[in-house]
Coordinates of C-alpha atoms and ligand atoms in Angstrom, one line a residue:
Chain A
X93 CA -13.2 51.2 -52.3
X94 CA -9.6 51.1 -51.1
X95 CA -9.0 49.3 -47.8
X96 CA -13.0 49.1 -46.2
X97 CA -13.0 49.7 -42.6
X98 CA -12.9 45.9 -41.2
X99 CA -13.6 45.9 -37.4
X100 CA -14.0 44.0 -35.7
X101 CA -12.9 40.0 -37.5
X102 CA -11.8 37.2 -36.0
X103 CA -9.6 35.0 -38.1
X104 CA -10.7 31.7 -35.8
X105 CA -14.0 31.9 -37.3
X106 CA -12.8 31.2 -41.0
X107 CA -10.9 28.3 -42.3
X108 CA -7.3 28.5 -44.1
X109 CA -7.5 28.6 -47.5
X110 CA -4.9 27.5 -50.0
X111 CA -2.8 29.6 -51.4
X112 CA -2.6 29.7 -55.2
X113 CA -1.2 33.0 -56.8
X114 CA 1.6 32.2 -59.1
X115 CA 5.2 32.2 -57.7
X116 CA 4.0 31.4 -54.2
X117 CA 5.2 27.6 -53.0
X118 CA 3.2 24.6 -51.8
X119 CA 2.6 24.3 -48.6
X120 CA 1.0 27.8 -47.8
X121 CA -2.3 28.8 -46.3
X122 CA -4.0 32.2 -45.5
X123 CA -7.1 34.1 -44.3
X124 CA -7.4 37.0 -45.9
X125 CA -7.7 40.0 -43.1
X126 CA -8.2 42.8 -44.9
X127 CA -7.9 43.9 -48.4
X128 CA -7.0 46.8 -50.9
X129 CA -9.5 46.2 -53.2
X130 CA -7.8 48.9 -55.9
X131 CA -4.4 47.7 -55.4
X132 CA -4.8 44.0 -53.8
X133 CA -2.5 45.3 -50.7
X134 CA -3.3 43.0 -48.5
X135 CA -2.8 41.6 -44.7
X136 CA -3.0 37.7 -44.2
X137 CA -2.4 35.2 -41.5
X138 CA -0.7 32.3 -42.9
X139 CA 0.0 29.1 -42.4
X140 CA 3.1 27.3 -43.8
X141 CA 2.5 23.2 -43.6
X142 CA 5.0 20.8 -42.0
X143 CA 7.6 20.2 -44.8
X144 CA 7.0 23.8 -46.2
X145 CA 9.9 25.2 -48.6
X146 CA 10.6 28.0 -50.7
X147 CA 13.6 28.7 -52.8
X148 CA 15.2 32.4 -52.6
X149 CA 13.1 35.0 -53.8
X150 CA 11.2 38.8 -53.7
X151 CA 8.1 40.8 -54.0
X152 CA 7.0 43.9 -55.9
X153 CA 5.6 45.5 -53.2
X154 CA 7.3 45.6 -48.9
X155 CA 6.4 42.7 -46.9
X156 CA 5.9 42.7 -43.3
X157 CA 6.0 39.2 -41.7
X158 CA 5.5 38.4 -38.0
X159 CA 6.1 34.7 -36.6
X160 CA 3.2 34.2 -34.3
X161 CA 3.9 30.3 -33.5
X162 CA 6.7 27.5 -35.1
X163 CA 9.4 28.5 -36.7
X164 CA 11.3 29.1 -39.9
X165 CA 14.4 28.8 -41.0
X166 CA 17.1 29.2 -43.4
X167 CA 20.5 27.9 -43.9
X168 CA 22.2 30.0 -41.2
X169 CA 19.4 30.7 -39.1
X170 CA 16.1 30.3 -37.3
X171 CA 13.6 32.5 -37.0
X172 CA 11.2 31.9 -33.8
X173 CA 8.1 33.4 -32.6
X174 CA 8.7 37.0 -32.0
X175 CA 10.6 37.0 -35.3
X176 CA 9.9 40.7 -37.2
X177 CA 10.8 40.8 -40.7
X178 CA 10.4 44.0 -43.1
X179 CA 11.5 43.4 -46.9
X180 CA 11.5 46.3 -48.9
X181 CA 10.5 45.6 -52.5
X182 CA 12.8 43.8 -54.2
X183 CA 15.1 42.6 -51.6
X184 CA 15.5 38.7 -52.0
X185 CA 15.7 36.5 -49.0
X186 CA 17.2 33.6 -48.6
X187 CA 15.7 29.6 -48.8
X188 CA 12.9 29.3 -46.4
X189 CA 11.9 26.1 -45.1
X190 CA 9.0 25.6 -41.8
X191 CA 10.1 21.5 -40.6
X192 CA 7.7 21.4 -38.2
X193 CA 4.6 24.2 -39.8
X194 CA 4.5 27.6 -39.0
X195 CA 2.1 30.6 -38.6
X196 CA 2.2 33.7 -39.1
X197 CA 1.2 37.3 -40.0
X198 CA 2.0 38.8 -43.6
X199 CA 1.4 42.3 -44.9
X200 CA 1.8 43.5 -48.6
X201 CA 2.0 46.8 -48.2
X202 CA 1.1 48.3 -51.5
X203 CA 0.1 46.0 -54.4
X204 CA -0.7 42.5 -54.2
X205 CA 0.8 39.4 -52.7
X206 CA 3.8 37.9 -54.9
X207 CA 6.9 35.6 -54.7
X208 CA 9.3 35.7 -57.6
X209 CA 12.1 33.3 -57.3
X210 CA 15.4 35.5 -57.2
X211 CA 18.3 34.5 -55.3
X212 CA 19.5 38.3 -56.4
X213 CA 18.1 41.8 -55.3
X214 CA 15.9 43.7 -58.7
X215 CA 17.8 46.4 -59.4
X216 CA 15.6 49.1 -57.5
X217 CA 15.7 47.1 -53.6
X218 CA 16.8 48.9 -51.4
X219 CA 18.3 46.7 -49.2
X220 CA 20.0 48.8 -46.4
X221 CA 16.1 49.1 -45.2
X222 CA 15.8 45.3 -44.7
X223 CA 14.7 44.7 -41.3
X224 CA 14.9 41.5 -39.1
X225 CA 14.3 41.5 -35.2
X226 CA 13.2 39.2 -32.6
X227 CA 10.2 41.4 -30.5
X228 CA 9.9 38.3 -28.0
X229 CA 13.8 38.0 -27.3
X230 CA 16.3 41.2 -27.2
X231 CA 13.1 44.1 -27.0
X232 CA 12.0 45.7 -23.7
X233 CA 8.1 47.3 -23.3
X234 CA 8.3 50.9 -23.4
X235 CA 5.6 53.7 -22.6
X236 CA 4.0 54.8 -26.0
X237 CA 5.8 57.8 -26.1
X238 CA 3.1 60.1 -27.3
X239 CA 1.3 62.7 -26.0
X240 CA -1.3 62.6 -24.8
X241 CA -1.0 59.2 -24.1
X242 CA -2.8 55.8 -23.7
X243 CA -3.3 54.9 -19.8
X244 CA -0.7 53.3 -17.5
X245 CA -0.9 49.7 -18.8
X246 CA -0.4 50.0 -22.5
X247 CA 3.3 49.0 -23.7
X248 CA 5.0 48.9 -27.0
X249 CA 8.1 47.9 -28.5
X250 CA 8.3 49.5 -31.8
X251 CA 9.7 47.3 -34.6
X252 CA 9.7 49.3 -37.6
X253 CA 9.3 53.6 -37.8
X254 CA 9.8 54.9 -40.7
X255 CA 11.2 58.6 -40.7
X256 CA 9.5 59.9 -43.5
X257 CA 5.6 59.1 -42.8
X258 CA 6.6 58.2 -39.5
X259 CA 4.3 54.8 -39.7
X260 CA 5.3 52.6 -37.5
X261 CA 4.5 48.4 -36.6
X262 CA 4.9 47.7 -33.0
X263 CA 3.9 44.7 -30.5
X264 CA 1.7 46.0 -27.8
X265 CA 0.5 45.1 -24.3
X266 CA -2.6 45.8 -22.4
X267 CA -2.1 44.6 -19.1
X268 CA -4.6 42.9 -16.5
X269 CA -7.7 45.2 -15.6
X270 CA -5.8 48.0 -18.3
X271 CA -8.7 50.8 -18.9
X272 CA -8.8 54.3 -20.4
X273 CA -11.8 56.8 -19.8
X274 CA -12.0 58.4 -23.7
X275 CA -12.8 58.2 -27.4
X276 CA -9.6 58.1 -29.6
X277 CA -9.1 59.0 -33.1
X278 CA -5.7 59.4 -35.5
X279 CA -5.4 61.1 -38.8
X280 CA -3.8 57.6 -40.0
X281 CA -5.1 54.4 -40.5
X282 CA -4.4 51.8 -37.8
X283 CA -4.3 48.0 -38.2
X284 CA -3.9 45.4 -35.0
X285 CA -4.4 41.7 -34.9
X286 CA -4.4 40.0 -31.4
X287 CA -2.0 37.0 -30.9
X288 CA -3.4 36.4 -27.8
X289 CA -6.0 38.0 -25.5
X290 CA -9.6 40.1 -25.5
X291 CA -10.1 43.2 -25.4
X292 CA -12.9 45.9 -25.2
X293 CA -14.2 49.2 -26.8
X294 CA -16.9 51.1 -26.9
X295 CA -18.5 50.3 -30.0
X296 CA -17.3 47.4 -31.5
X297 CA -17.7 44.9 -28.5
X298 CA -15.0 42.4 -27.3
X299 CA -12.1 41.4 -29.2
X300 CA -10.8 38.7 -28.6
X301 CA -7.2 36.3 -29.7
X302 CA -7.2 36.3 -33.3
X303 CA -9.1 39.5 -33.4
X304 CA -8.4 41.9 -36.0
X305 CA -9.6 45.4 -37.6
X306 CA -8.7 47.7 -40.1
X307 CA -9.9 51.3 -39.3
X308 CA -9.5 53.8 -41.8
X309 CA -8.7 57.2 -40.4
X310 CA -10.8 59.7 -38.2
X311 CA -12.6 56.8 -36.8
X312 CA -14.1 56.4 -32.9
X313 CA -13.0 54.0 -31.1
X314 CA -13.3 53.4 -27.1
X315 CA -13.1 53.8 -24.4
X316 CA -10.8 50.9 -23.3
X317 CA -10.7 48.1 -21.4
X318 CA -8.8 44.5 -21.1
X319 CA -9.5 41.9 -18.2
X320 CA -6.5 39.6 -18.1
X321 CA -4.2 41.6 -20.7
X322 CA -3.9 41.3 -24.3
X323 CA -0.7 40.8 -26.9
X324 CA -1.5 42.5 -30.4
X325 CA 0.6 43.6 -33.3
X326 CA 0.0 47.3 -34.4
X327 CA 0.6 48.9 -37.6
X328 CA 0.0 52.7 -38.6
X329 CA 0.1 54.4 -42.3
X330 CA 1.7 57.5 -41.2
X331 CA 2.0 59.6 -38.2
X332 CA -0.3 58.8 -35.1
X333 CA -1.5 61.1 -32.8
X334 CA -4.3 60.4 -30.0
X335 CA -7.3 62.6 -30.6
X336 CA -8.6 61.8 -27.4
X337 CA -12.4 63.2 -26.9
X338 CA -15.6 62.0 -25.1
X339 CA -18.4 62.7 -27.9
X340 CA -19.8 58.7 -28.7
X341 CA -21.4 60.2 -31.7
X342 CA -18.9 62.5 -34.1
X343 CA -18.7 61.4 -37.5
X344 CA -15.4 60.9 -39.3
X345 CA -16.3 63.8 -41.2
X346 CA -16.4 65.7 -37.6
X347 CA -13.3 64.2 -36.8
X348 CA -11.7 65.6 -39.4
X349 CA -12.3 69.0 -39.4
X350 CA -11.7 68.8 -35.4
X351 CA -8.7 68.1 -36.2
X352 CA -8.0 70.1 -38.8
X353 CA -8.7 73.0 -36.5
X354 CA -6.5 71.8 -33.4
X355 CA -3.4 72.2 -36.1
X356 CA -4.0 75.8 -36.3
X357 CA -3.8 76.3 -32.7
X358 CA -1.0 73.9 -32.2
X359 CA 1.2 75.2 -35.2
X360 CA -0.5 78.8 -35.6
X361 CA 2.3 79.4 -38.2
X362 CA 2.6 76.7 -40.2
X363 CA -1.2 76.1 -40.5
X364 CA -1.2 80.1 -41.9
X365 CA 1.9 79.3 -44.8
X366 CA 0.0 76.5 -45.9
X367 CA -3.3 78.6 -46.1
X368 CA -1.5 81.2 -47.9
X369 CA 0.6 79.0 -50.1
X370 CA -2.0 76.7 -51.3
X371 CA -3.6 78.1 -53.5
X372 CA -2.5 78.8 -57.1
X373 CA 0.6 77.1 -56.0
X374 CA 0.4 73.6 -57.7
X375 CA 3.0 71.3 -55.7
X376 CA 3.7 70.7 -52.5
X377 CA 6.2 72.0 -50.7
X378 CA 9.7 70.9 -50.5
X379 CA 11.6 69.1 -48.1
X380 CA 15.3 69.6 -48.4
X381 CA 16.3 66.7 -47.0
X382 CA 14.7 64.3 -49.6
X383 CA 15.7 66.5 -52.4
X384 CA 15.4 63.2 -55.3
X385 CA 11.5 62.5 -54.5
X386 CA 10.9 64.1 -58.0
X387 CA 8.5 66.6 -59.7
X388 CA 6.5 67.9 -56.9
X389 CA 3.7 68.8 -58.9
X390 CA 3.2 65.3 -60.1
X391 CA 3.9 64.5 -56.7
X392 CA 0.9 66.7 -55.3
X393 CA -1.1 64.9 -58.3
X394 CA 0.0 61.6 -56.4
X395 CA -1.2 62.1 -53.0
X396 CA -4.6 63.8 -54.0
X397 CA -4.0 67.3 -53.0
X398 CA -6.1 69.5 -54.9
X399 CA -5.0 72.5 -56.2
X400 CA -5.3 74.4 -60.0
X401 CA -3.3 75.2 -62.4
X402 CA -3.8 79.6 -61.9
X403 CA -6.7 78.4 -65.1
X404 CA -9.3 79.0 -62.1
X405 CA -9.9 75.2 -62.4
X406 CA -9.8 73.1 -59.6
X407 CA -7.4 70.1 -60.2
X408 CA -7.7 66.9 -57.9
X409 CA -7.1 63.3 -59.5
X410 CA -5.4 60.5 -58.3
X411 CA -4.2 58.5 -61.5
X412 CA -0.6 59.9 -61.7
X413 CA 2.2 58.7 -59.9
X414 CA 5.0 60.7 -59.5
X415 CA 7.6 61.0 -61.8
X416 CA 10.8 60.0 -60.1
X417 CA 14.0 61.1 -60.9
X418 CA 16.0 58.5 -62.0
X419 CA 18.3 57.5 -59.4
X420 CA 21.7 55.1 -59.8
X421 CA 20.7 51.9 -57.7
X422 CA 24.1 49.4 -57.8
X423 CA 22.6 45.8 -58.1
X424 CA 23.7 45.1 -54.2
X425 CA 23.5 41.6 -52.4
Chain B
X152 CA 11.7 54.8 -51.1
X153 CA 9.9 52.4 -53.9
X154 CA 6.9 51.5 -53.0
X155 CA 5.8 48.6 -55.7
X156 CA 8.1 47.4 -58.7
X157 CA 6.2 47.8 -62.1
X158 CA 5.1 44.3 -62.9
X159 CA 2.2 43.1 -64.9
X160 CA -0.4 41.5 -63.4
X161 CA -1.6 37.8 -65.2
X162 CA -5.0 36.7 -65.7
X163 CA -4.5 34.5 -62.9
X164 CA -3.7 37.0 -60.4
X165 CA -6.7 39.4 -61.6
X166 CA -9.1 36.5 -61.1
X167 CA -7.2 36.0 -57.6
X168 CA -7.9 39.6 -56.6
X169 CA -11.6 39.7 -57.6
X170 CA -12.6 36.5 -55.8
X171 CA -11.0 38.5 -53.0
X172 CA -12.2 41.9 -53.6
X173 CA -15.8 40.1 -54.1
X174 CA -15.0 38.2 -50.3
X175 CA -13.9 41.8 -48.6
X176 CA -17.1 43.5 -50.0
X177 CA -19.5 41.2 -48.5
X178 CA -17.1 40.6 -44.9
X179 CA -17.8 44.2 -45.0
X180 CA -21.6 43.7 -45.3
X181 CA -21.8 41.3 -42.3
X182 CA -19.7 43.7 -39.8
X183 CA -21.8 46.1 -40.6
X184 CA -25.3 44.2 -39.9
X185 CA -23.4 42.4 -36.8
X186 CA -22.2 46.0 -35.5
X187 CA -26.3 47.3 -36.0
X188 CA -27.2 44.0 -34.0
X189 CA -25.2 45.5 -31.4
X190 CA -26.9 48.8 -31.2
X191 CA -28.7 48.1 -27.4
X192 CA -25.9 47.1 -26.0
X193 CA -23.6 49.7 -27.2
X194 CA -25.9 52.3 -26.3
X195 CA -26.1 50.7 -22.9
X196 CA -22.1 50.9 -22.3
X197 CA -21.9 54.7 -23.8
X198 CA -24.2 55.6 -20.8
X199 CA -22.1 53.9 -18.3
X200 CA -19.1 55.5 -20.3
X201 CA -20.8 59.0 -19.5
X202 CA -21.5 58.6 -16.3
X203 CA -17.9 57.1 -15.7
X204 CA -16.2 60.6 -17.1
X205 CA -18.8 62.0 -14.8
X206 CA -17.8 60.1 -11.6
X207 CA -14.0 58.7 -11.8
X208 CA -12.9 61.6 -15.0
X209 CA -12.1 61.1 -18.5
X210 CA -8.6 60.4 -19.2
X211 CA -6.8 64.0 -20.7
X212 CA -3.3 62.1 -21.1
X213 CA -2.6 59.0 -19.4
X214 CA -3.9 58.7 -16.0
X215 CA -4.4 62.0 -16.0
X216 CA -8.4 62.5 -15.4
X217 CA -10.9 65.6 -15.5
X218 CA -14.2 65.0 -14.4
X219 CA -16.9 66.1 -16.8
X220 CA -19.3 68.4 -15.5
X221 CA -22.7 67.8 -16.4
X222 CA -23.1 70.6 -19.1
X223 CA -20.4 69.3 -21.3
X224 CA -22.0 66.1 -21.8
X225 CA -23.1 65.7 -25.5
X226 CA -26.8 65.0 -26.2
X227 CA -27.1 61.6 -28.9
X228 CA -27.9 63.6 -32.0
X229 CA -31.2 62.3 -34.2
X230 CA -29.2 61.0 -37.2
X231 CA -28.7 57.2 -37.1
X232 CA -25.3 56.2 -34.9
X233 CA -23.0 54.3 -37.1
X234 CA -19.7 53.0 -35.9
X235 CA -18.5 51.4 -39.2
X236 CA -17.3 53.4 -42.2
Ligands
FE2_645 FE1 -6.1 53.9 -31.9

């Protein structure tokens, strides 16, 4: 079922629960907010006790954390609401301790939660991508920067874009008596939890401070509208791009293919190589500037792009991941 | 970039994930009966919604607004309107 669409939950209407997967210290609480359910990826608000501590450590899969309220720290520093932390797989961060409790937002991006005590990187982190910001202290609110836009009244500061699928995590604003006139939609999936506020679409209703929803892609939502302003954290999959429209009823399915068509009249060109070149042509094309990614066939098996083998036979599975090309890591700390 | 380390998973952790798995299935179940319960009222603010990109426009790009003449207004098909996936 992958990552069911879960819109709209509110995190104040179950308790904490305990958490107990191996690895994981005492002292730590969550709510599950949404789940993988094939890969246990997984998005969590969690609550460290008084007293919490963990020793040095990883996980197998990235780890987004944002401090919502309390604080913790290491030896050599504190980190206090606002506090943005991306760890790529592998990369092992210091002692943690919460004196005085903290909460907070956790993400496992692509297999489930885990804490393996390490006080050294695994051989594949990459740890040049380790990110740590404060969003509350040294970030101003931008515009969102994409066209078409949201309405006067929505801010951002961006905390993590990643060049490649260009997903991005950002804080957002929706300030006092904030509202926009139209039905969105993106080709990726979007994610927001609200720290504090309510807001309003269209079809789910009012969301209000520890709000939350998953939304797979191609999926209506509002119009939009927010009384006395709103703070959320937002999180995208890959690229996001406002499919703006006024139809209350399309389908995902009519989403889709909508959007599928505006590519051919915004990139006439491209959208005409890729006709041409996809079929009988059994990988995906290459991009020169990540020449390593590895066999672009398996690749193309990877991502679930169909395609056959010039056999006649349609070829579309999942199953196989891509074969990468063995790459020299240096054990780094 | 890696995206997960190969690990194996323990029989703990696989019970972990079902009890979850088994808690997102039926979360799922109760949106989707709490979003039906909401059907009156929804249909209530899509009609104001209309009328709205009538009246005051619908936003193109940012405050940018076009006022939606009466002709382009889509009719509610027959099909049932869901708005959970
Ligand atoms: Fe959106």
């Amino acid at each position: 079922m992958a990552r069911p669409h879960i819109e709209p939950f509110v995190d104040r209407d179950v308790p904490f629960k305990k958490m107990t997967l191996p690895g994981f210290a005492k002292g730590m609480q969550y709510k599950m907010l949404s789940l993988d359910t094939d890969t246990g990826a997984a998005s969590m608000t969690v609550m460290f006790e008084n007293g919490f501590s963990q020793p040095p450590g990883m996980s197998y899969t990235d780890m987004e954390m944002f401090i919502m309220s309390g604080y913790l720290e290491s030896d050599e520093k504190r980190y206090t609401p606002g506090t943005y932390f991306w760890v790529p797989p592998g990369v092992s961060l210091p002692a943690l301790r919460a004196p005085r409790g903290c909460v907070a937002l956790m993400f496992y991006n692509y297999a489930e939660p885990s804490f393996v005590e390490s006080d050294e990187d695994h051989q594949l982190a990459e740890r040049e991508h380790l990110t740590i910001v404060n969003a509350y202290e040294n970030m101003a609110w931008t515009g969102t920067n994409i066209f078409p836009a949201t309405a006067t009244g929505c801010l951002v500061k961006i905390l993590r874009f990643d060049q490649r699928t260009q997903a991005f995590t950002f804080l957002y604003c929706m300030t006092p008596n904030f509202s926009q006139d139209n039905i969105s939609y993106h080709d990726c999936a979007e994610e927001a939890y609200h720290i504090w506020g309510t807001s309003w679409m269209m079809q789910f209703g009012n969301l209000p401070t520890g709000g939350y929803f998953y939304r797979p892609p191609y999926i209506n939502h509002g119009a939009f509208a927010c009384k006395l302003g709103t703070l959320a954290l937002g999180r995208t999959d890959s690229q996001l791009y406002n499919h703006f429209h006024f139809n209350p009823w399309s389908t995902p399915e009519e989403n889709r293919e909508r959007a599928a068509n505006r590519i051919l009249s915004w990139k006439p060109e491209l959208y005409r190589w890729i006709e041409q070149h996809g079929h009988n042509h059994p990988h995906v094309p290459h991009d020169f500037e990540y020449p390593n990614e590895g066999d672009p066939h398996a690749i193309a098996h990877a991502s679930g792009v169909p395609h056959d083998h010039g056999d006649g036979h349609d070829h579309h599975h999942h199953e196989e991941k891509p074969k990468r090309r063995k790459k020299k890591v240096s054990r780094k700390k | 970039m890696v995206k997960v380390i190969e690990h194996k998973l323990s029989r703990e952790v696989k019970a972990w994930l079902k009890r979850e798995a088994a808690e997102q299935k039926a979360r799922y179940k109760l949106i989707v009966e709490e979003q039906d319960a909401l059907s009156p009222k929804r249909d209530k603010w899509v009609a104001e919604f209309l009328e709205r990109i009538q009246t005051r426009g619908f936003n193109v790009h940012a405050d940018m607004r076009r006022k939606i003449p009466a002709s382009e207004i889509p009719k509610k098909p027959r099909r049932k309107f869901k708005v959970v996936f």
